[in-house]
Amino acid sequence: MTIRASPWKRAFPALAWLRSYELSWLRLDIVAGVTLAAYLLPAALGDASLANLRPEAGLYACLFGGLVFWIFCGSRYTAVSVTSAISLVIGASLAELTGGNTARFGALAAATALLVSLIAFIAWLAKAGVMVNFISESVMTGFKCGVALFLASTQLPKLFGFHGAHGSFWGNAGFFFKHLGETNSISLLVGGIALALPHRRFPWRRAA
């Protein structure tokens, strides 16, 4: 006979796993948290700029999203945060509605986040997650490629040390190639080193 969990434990999984948490795990959890923060905080600042929001908006989104996931979810292997794809969609979708008004842009972005969370909650109640299985792999691949190309067109000027354009992919790409003569060699050198370092293997552990 299977024992069903109480409604409170199903709604708040943290109530279940906190009771079985062992203090011996705390040190490794702190190391994991610091490591994740070292990656996540700069990424949050960058994603906020992609969405045309203030840098602190990315930090708030990461902290609040992590807190909500900690309370309502129970996975030990998943981290929830903002993504460049969502940031780009928000930035591109709301840019024409705000007319450059940063205050209105922030309000619309917050309203969009609340609306999406409400839709996600309704979908969870209706168990509509299975609809993801009907999205073909080719559609997802095309979306990912489009996001990657648009992201590159907005961030490459920063890597080369000059301000980029804010428009379509073709407009951004044309602007980038036209202003290659304004490249800042120091900025390009520092950015290139920063991109190359994570791919280098360091001997963190000595062989026993």
mmCIF file of C-alpha atoms in Angstrom, residues 92-180:
data_model
loop_
_atom_site.group_PDB
_atom_site.id
_atom_site.type_symbol
_atom_site.label_atom_id
_atom_site.label_comp_id
_atom_site.label_asym_id
_atom_site.label_seq_id
_atom_site.Cartn_x
_atom_site.Cartn_y
_atom_site.Cartn_z
ATOM 1 C CA ALA A 92 12.576 42.695 -28.296
ATOM 2 C CA SER A 93 8.861 42.379 -27.510
ATOM 3 C CA LEU A 94 8.541 45.409 -25.245
ATOM 4 C CA ALA A 95 10.944 47.780 -26.982
ATOM 5 C CA GLU A 96 8.345 49.060 -29.468
ATOM 6 C CA LEU A 97 5.705 49.515 -26.746
ATOM 7 C CA THR A 98 7.754 51.737 -24.444
ATOM 8 C CA GLY A 99 9.254 54.285 -26.805
ATOM 9 C CA GLY A 100 12.473 54.477 -24.791
ATOM 10 C CA ASN A 101 10.709 55.106 -21.462
ATOM 11 C CA THR A 102 12.751 53.020 -18.991
ATOM 12 C CA ALA A 103 10.204 53.316 -16.176
ATOM 13 C CA ARG A 104 7.400 52.066 -18.409
ATOM 14 C CA PHE A 105 9.634 49.316 -19.734
ATOM 15 C CA GLY A 106 10.320 48.040 -16.203
ATOM 16 C CA ALA A 107 6.616 48.111 -15.344
ATOM 17 C CA LEU A 108 5.688 46.204 -18.499
ATOM 18 C CA ALA A 109 8.452 43.661 -17.897
ATOM 19 C CA ALA A 110 7.193 43.067 -14.341
ATOM 20 C CA ALA A 111 3.609 42.721 -15.588
ATOM 21 C CA THR A 112 4.756 40.257 -18.247
ATOM 22 C CA ALA A 113 6.550 38.171 -15.614
ATOM 23 C CA LEU A 114 3.420 38.069 -13.422
ATOM 24 C CA LEU A 115 1.228 37.167 -16.402
ATOM 25 C CA VAL A 116 3.556 34.356 -17.483
ATOM 26 C CA SER A 117 3.705 33.001 -13.926
ATOM 27 C CA LEU A 118 -0.107 32.998 -13.783
ATOM 28 C CA ILE A 119 -0.314 31.126 -17.103
ATOM 29 C CA ALA A 120 2.312 28.643 -15.891
ATOM 30 C CA PHE A 121 0.360 28.065 -12.670
ATOM 31 C CA ILE A 122 -2.856 27.419 -14.592
ATOM 32 C CA ALA A 123 -0.966 25.060 -16.912
ATOM 33 C CA TRP A 124 0.380 23.218 -13.861
ATOM 34 C CA LEU A 125 -3.126 22.824 -12.453
ATOM 35 C CA ALA A 126 -4.326 21.487 -15.806
ATOM 36 C CA LYS A 127 -1.229 19.246 -16.132
ATOM 37 C CA ALA A 128 -0.535 20.767 -19.527
ATOM 38 C CA GLY A 129 3.205 20.086 -19.403
ATOM 39 C CA VAL A 130 2.749 17.163 -21.788
ATOM 40 C CA MET A 131 2.171 19.695 -24.569
ATOM 41 C CA VAL A 132 5.945 20.171 -24.708
ATOM 42 C CA ASN A 133 6.202 16.737 -26.311
ATOM 43 C CA PHE A 134 4.292 18.050 -29.336
ATOM 44 C CA ILE A 135 6.927 20.721 -30.126
ATOM 45 C CA SER A 136 9.163 19.301 -32.826
ATOM 46 C CA GLU A 137 12.921 19.226 -32.445
ATOM 47 C CA SER A 138 13.365 21.240 -35.639
ATOM 48 C CA VAL A 139 11.318 24.110 -34.173
ATOM 49 C CA MET A 140 13.408 24.119 -31.000
ATOM 50 C CA THR A 141 16.634 23.982 -33.006
ATOM 51 C CA GLY A 142 15.537 26.917 -35.140
ATOM 52 C CA PHE A 143 14.590 28.924 -32.070
ATOM 53 C CA LYS A 144 17.916 28.224 -30.382
ATOM 54 C CA CYS A 145 19.882 29.138 -33.510
ATOM 55 C CA GLY A 146 17.926 32.356 -33.897
ATOM 56 C CA VAL A 147 18.532 33.320 -30.282
ATOM 57 C CA ALA A 148 22.240 32.528 -30.599
ATOM 58 C CA LEU A 149 22.627 34.652 -33.744
ATOM 59 C CA PHE A 150 20.699 37.588 -32.296
ATOM 60 C CA LEU A 151 22.644 37.340 -29.043
ATOM 61 C CA ALA A 152 25.933 37.399 -30.950
ATOM 62 C CA SER A 153 24.847 40.448 -32.947
ATOM 63 C CA THR A 154 24.153 42.384 -29.725
ATOM 64 C CA GLN A 155 27.210 41.280 -27.725
ATOM 65 C CA LEU A 156 29.999 41.244 -30.320
ATOM 66 C CA PRO A 157 30.272 45.064 -30.380
ATOM 67 C CA LYS A 158 30.836 45.030 -26.613
ATOM 68 C CA LEU A 159 33.581 42.440 -27.032
ATOM 69 C CA PHE A 160 35.271 44.643 -29.633
ATOM 70 C CA GLY A 161 34.981 47.731 -27.438
ATOM 71 C CA PHE A 162 32.281 49.882 -29.063
ATOM 72 C CA HIS A 163 28.566 50.426 -28.594
ATOM 73 C CA GLY A 164 26.257 48.291 -30.695
ATOM 74 C CA ALA A 165 22.896 48.901 -32.316
ATOM 75 C CA HIS A 166 19.505 47.853 -30.938
ATOM 76 C CA GLY A 167 17.419 46.444 -33.755
ATOM 77 C CA SER A 168 16.999 43.329 -35.855
ATOM 78 C CA PHE A 169 19.754 40.775 -36.399
ATOM 79 C CA TRP A 170 20.574 42.095 -39.872
ATOM 80 C CA GLY A 171 20.654 45.682 -38.646
ATOM 81 C CA ASN A 172 22.909 44.778 -35.718
ATOM 82 C CA ALA A 173 25.205 42.697 -37.923
ATOM 83 C CA GLY A 174 25.521 45.479 -40.495
ATOM 84 C CA PHE A 175 26.280 48.013 -37.780
ATOM 85 C CA PHE A 176 28.946 45.724 -36.334
ATOM 86 C CA PHE A 177 30.817 45.259 -39.608
ATOM 87 C CA LYS A 178 30.614 48.958 -40.445
ATOM 88 C CA HIS A 179 32.230 49.938 -37.139
ATOM 89 C CA LEU A 180 34.965 47.312 -36.967
#
